[in-house]
Amino acid sequence: MKRPFKTRIKTLKIDGIDVGAREDETLLELAQENDIFIPTLCHLEGVHDIGGCRLCLVEVKGTNKLLPACMTYAEEGMEVTTNSERLQMYRRQVLDLLFSERNHVCSVCVSNGHCELQWLAGKLGISHVGVPYLYPQLSVDASHRFYIYDPNRCILCTRCVRVCDEIEGAHTWDVMGRGTDCLIISDLNQPWGTSDTCTRCGKCVQVCPTGALFHKTKAVAEMEKRRDFLPYLRTMREGRK
Amino acid sequence: MLERLEEIAATEQLFAEEFAHTVNVCMAAGCMSSQSGLIKEAFDKEIERGGVERRCRVRGTGCMGLCAAGPLVTVDSQTPDEVLYQQVKVEDVPDIINALEGQPVKRLQCSIDIPFFKRQKKIVLENSGIIDPERIEEYIARDGYSALLRAITEMSPSDVIDEIVASGLRGRGGGGYPTGLKWTTVAKSDGEVKYVICNADEGDPGAFMDRSVLESDPHRILEGMAIAGYAIGASQGYVYVRGEYPLAVARLKTAIRQARRSNMLGSGIGGTPFNFHVDIRLGAGAFVCGEETALIASIEGKRGQPRPRPPYPAEYGLWGCPTLINNVETLASVAPIVRNGGEWYAQYGTATSKGTKVFALAGGIRNTGLIEVPMGTSLRDIIYDIGGGISAMGECKAIQTGGPSGGCIPAAYLDTLVDYESLAALGSIMGSGGMIVMDESTSMVDVARYFMEFCMTESCGRCVPCRVGTVHMYNILDKFSRHEGTQDDLVLLEKLCDMVRNTSLCGLGQTAPNPVLSTLRYFRSEYMDCMIPEPDGAEIINETLEVAQ
């Protein structure tokens, strides 16, 4: 027998609050709907999720695994905890690792004061980084006419890769290498300015959570990102929702 | 169709009986690397020279197991016992040929009455080292493809699944997920198109079970995959083999071609309406592609990176279709189970882990090689009886199982009976079957450091804990191995282990701390010994203070 309804509605508890959800809603969407704060760096509304930053991990009663809120769908009777001591500790550790991985020097960064990484660190109460810095040597790509790519500030969230592929449809960006040697590259690892596929639309620059991608004209603390256009573009592209 | 198989088997039998002597040369990668290819050529020439072609034939076979003593040659003179020769060289060939009619060459002979051969129970490896992997007729002569034909002509798909469930078979790739349950879920998933994938991306350092099975008995995998395809309703299968196994790939290609020609793969198998095609996909050197979602991404032509589960591949796998992914060894167990029944298989093993398991013995052990034992065999039996004990001076210190996801089991637990649960209780895992034996000269800190380096370079880079956490853990372990560790480092190391284990996206990151955690659990003192000693300065200052007073 076929189900008589298209989308099921589920009821569940997030941090003790009863919420109603469609079965195709993720825990992150539900939390945002209900004004519950879950930190995230790789999630971007309008493009698909990868569950990579591990900041949105939540506890769900009945499983001892931590689940990424951005990729976990609502289920009947779920009891979700989004902000336990343990989760906070892990989140701070994730940020610690991110800060130590590349050369994040806020004082000279174009995004100082408008950076999601910096903002989250403040919000989660990071006073110092608990692991040694790795100080990799990475060169800046300023070959593009309008923009600069500085891998020293990149956190490999791959928002730029996804937005370029899924919304602009150019797929200029992708990831090269493995582990901490991963690098965002344009086309076949060539200077961004020589890329044949880049349309100079700048969406990657706007969605970048840090100062890794920025406008050439901006100086320290001047780069503010705008990304309210994204869901709209996605709707236009797919013609639904 | 079954009659045709019997006909092929009978012809093959007659053909074999024409020869008074059959010389089998091991042509698996281990012996090949010590020139068994040249030895086989030498046998061919020698037989031609001696004019005994009509009485004697030479065959290349798969792995005979005792890799430490390679190149291995057996002589079957149609007597109950074969003669096994070890460490054969090209110069020895004439002697062996001359000895065919008389007494075996004593200086080369290796007894087959040793525990290494006697204590094994071969199900997966039943044909390894016995048949020529490049001839389908020899596989058929040993009941090959009869299980497939029986399944598709006499059994319903659910009957096949019932047999697998009854056998109690669990995933041999390392996780130990019940195979019957996996088959049931994929069979129940909605979807017109489904896939079967054989995971042959064996990457654990020191493990070579899957390679040997593919090289020694490739048809067994194809038969297992076809049976799986019939059971879940798939008509396409992929074998994902790592690119570092060229011989396995070549033999698999030959096998697929032969099976197609014999109508054991392809359209209308054995005259039934069942279709099943198999294609090979090569890995390009990424360990993480052994993780099932990364493997699927790799087959799809994407970057080989895992994605969070659920949804599991059983529901949403290759190109979004329900997909069954099983390891080589799991699929290799399928045909014997269908042929002999699930209960026959379940008689071997322990209460929770049924059947047999293939282990690759490596490290400081005398009989390095490939063995297959029933689950529930004790580690001591495996190491000291079958493995022949430690090769160097000294005692066994620890056994590393499960590769970079596993742990080190100290010698004190040698009497543990091996199954999924017992190894997990000791902080290690069954894993795919790599077993590295370490003697007393091994530094446990170095072992942990080695495996962490492996995980660090094999991390795909998608999630932060695994990508960056492994680097920090490696750096700390490196400090310890240089005897420069501190108490703070140890605290940080344990903190990172906990975090990476609990927050990583896929199995690689979640299990990467295991080698560290298990060595910390059993060999903590070695870490302590690798710390900077308390500065002597402390005492001097105290003395100076006393003097000043």
Short mmCIF file of N, CA, C and O in Angstrom, two decimals, chain B residues 321-365:
data_model
loop_
_atom_site.label_atom_id
_atom_site.label_comp_id
_atom_site.label_asym_id
_atom_site.label_seq_id
_atom_site.Cartn_x
_atom_site.Cartn_y
_atom_site.Cartn_z
N CYS B 321 21.66 4.86 -5.83
CA CYS B 321 20.90 3.61 -5.82
C CYS B 321 21.31 2.75 -4.63
O CYS B 321 22.45 2.82 -4.17
N PRO B 322 20.40 1.89 -4.17
CA PRO B 322 20.76 0.96 -3.10
C PRO B 322 21.97 0.12 -3.52
O PRO B 322 21.98 -0.41 -4.62
N THR B 323 22.94 0.03 -2.65
CA THR B 323 24.19 -0.62 -3.01
C THR B 323 24.66 -1.54 -1.91
O THR B 323 24.63 -1.17 -0.73
N LEU B 324 25.07 -2.72 -2.31
CA LEU B 324 25.64 -3.67 -1.35
C LEU B 324 27.15 -3.63 -1.49
O LEU B 324 27.68 -3.89 -2.56
N ILE B 325 27.82 -3.28 -0.41
CA ILE B 325 29.29 -3.30 -0.44
C ILE B 325 29.79 -4.37 0.50
O ILE B 325 29.48 -4.35 1.70
N ASN B 326 30.52 -5.32 -0.04
CA ASN B 326 31.12 -6.35 0.80
C ASN B 326 32.59 -6.46 0.48
O ASN B 326 33.02 -6.20 -0.64
N ASN B 327 33.33 -6.88 1.47
CA ASN B 327 34.76 -7.08 1.33
C ASN B 327 35.04 -8.36 0.53
O ASN B 327 34.18 -9.24 0.41
N VAL B 328 36.23 -8.46 -0.01
CA VAL B 328 36.64 -9.62 -0.81
C VAL B 328 36.41 -10.93 -0.05
O VAL B 328 35.80 -11.87 -0.56
N GLU B 329 36.90 -10.94 1.18
CA GLU B 329 36.82 -12.19 1.94
C GLU B 329 35.37 -12.58 2.24
O GLU B 329 35.03 -13.76 2.25
N THR B 330 34.53 -11.58 2.51
CA THR B 330 33.12 -11.86 2.75
C THR B 330 32.51 -12.51 1.52
O THR B 330 31.84 -13.55 1.61
N LEU B 331 32.74 -11.90 0.37
CA LEU B 331 32.16 -12.44 -0.86
C LEU B 331 32.76 -13.80 -1.20
O LEU B 331 32.10 -14.66 -1.78
N ALA B 332 34.02 -14.01 -0.81
CA ALA B 332 34.66 -15.29 -1.08
C ALA B 332 34.05 -16.41 -0.24
O ALA B 332 34.17 -17.58 -0.56
N SER B 333 33.39 -16.05 0.87
CA SER B 333 32.77 -17.06 1.72
C SER B 333 31.37 -17.43 1.24
O SER B 333 30.80 -18.41 1.71
N VAL B 334 30.83 -16.62 0.33
CA VAL B 334 29.43 -16.80 -0.05
C VAL B 334 29.19 -18.13 -0.79
O VAL B 334 28.28 -18.89 -0.43
N ALA B 335 30.03 -18.41 -1.81
CA ALA B 335 29.79 -19.61 -2.61
C ALA B 335 29.82 -20.89 -1.76
O ALA B 335 28.89 -21.70 -1.86
N PRO B 336 30.82 -21.07 -0.88
CA PRO B 336 30.79 -22.28 -0.04
C PRO B 336 29.55 -22.34 0.86
O PRO B 336 29.02 -23.43 1.11
N ILE B 337 29.08 -21.18 1.33
CA ILE B 337 27.91 -21.18 2.20
C ILE B 337 26.68 -21.63 1.43
O ILE B 337 25.91 -22.48 1.89
N VAL B 338 26.52 -21.10 0.22
CA VAL B 338 25.35 -21.49 -0.58
C VAL B 338 25.47 -22.96 -0.99
O VAL B 338 24.49 -23.70 -1.01
N ARG B 339 26.69 -23.40 -1.27
CA ARG B 339 26.90 -24.77 -1.71
C ARG B 339 26.62 -25.77 -0.59
O ARG B 339 25.96 -26.78 -0.78
N ASN B 340 27.11 -25.44 0.62
CA ASN B 340 27.01 -26.42 1.71
C ASN B 340 25.95 -26.08 2.75
O ASN B 340 25.75 -26.84 3.68
N GLY B 341 25.34 -24.92 2.62
CA GLY B 341 24.31 -24.53 3.58
C GLY B 341 24.88 -23.66 4.70
O GLY B 341 26.04 -23.81 5.09
N GLY B 342 24.02 -22.78 5.20
CA GLY B 342 24.45 -21.85 6.24
C GLY B 342 24.85 -22.55 7.53
O GLY B 342 25.77 -22.14 8.22
N GLU B 343 24.14 -23.64 7.84
CA GLU B 343 24.43 -24.32 9.11
C GLU B 343 25.79 -24.98 9.12
O GLU B 343 26.46 -25.04 10.15
N TRP B 344 26.19 -25.46 7.93
CA TRP B 344 27.52 -26.05 7.82
C TRP B 344 28.58 -25.01 8.19
O TRP B 344 29.50 -25.30 8.95
N TYR B 345 28.39 -23.78 7.70
CA TYR B 345 29.36 -22.72 7.97
C TYR B 345 29.33 -22.33 9.45
O TYR B 345 30.36 -22.08 10.06
N ALA B 346 28.10 -22.33 10.01
CA ALA B 346 27.95 -21.86 11.39
C ALA B 346 28.55 -22.82 12.41
O ALA B 346 28.70 -22.48 13.59
N GLN B 347 28.89 -24.03 11.98
CA GLN B 347 29.50 -24.96 12.94
C GLN B 347 30.92 -24.53 13.33
O GLN B 347 31.44 -24.95 14.35
N TYR B 348 31.54 -23.71 12.49
CA TYR B 348 32.87 -23.22 12.82
C TYR B 348 32.74 -21.90 13.58
O TYR B 348 31.81 -21.15 13.38
N GLY B 349 33.70 -21.62 14.41
CA GLY B 349 33.73 -20.32 15.05
C GLY B 349 33.13 -20.31 16.44
O GLY B 349 32.90 -21.34 17.05
N THR B 350 32.90 -19.08 16.95
CA THR B 350 32.39 -18.91 18.31
C THR B 350 30.91 -18.53 18.25
O THR B 350 30.34 -18.44 17.17
N ALA B 351 30.34 -18.25 19.41
CA ALA B 351 28.91 -17.98 19.47
C ALA B 351 28.54 -16.75 18.64
O ALA B 351 27.52 -16.73 17.97
N THR B 352 29.38 -15.72 18.70
CA THR B 352 29.01 -14.48 18.00
C THR B 352 29.73 -14.33 16.67
O THR B 352 29.28 -13.57 15.81
N SER B 353 30.84 -15.00 16.49
CA SER B 353 31.60 -14.86 15.25
C SER B 353 31.73 -16.25 14.63
O SER B 353 32.44 -17.09 15.15
N LYS B 354 31.01 -16.42 13.52
CA LYS B 354 31.00 -17.76 12.90
C LYS B 354 32.04 -17.86 11.80
O LYS B 354 32.48 -16.86 11.25
N GLY B 355 32.34 -19.10 11.47
CA GLY B 355 33.17 -19.36 10.31
C GLY B 355 34.65 -19.23 10.56
O GLY B 355 35.14 -19.36 11.67
N THR B 356 35.36 -18.97 9.49
CA THR B 356 36.81 -18.89 9.56
C THR B 356 37.26 -17.48 9.20
O THR B 356 36.50 -16.70 8.66
N LYS B 357 38.49 -17.18 9.52
CA LYS B 357 39.04 -15.87 9.19
C LYS B 357 40.44 -16.04 8.62
O LYS B 357 41.23 -16.83 9.16
N VAL B 358 40.72 -15.32 7.59
CA VAL B 358 42.05 -15.34 7.00
C VAL B 358 42.90 -14.27 7.67
O VAL B 358 42.44 -13.15 7.85
N PHE B 359 44.08 -14.64 8.09
CA PHE B 359 44.99 -13.65 8.67
C PHE B 359 46.28 -13.60 7.86
O PHE B 359 46.75 -14.64 7.37
N ALA B 360 46.82 -12.42 7.74
CA ALA B 360 48.12 -12.27 7.11
C ALA B 360 49.14 -12.10 8.23
O ALA B 360 49.13 -11.09 8.92
N LEU B 361 49.97 -13.09 8.43
CA LEU B 361 50.97 -13.01 9.49
C LEU B 361 52.19 -12.27 8.97
O LEU B 361 52.73 -12.61 7.92
N ALA B 362 52.58 -11.26 9.69
CA ALA B 362 53.73 -10.47 9.27
C ALA B 362 54.51 -10.03 10.49
O ALA B 362 54.08 -10.24 11.62
N GLY B 363 55.65 -9.43 10.26
CA GLY B 363 56.48 -8.96 11.36
C GLY B 363 57.45 -10.01 11.83
O GLY B 363 57.89 -10.87 11.07
N GLY B 364 57.77 -9.98 13.12
CA GLY B 364 58.82 -10.84 13.65
C GLY B 364 58.36 -12.25 13.95
O GLY B 364 58.56 -12.76 15.05
N ILE B 365 57.75 -12.88 12.98
CA ILE B 365 57.25 -14.24 13.19
C ILE B 365 57.92 -15.14 12.17
O ILE B 365 58.28 -14.70 11.08
#
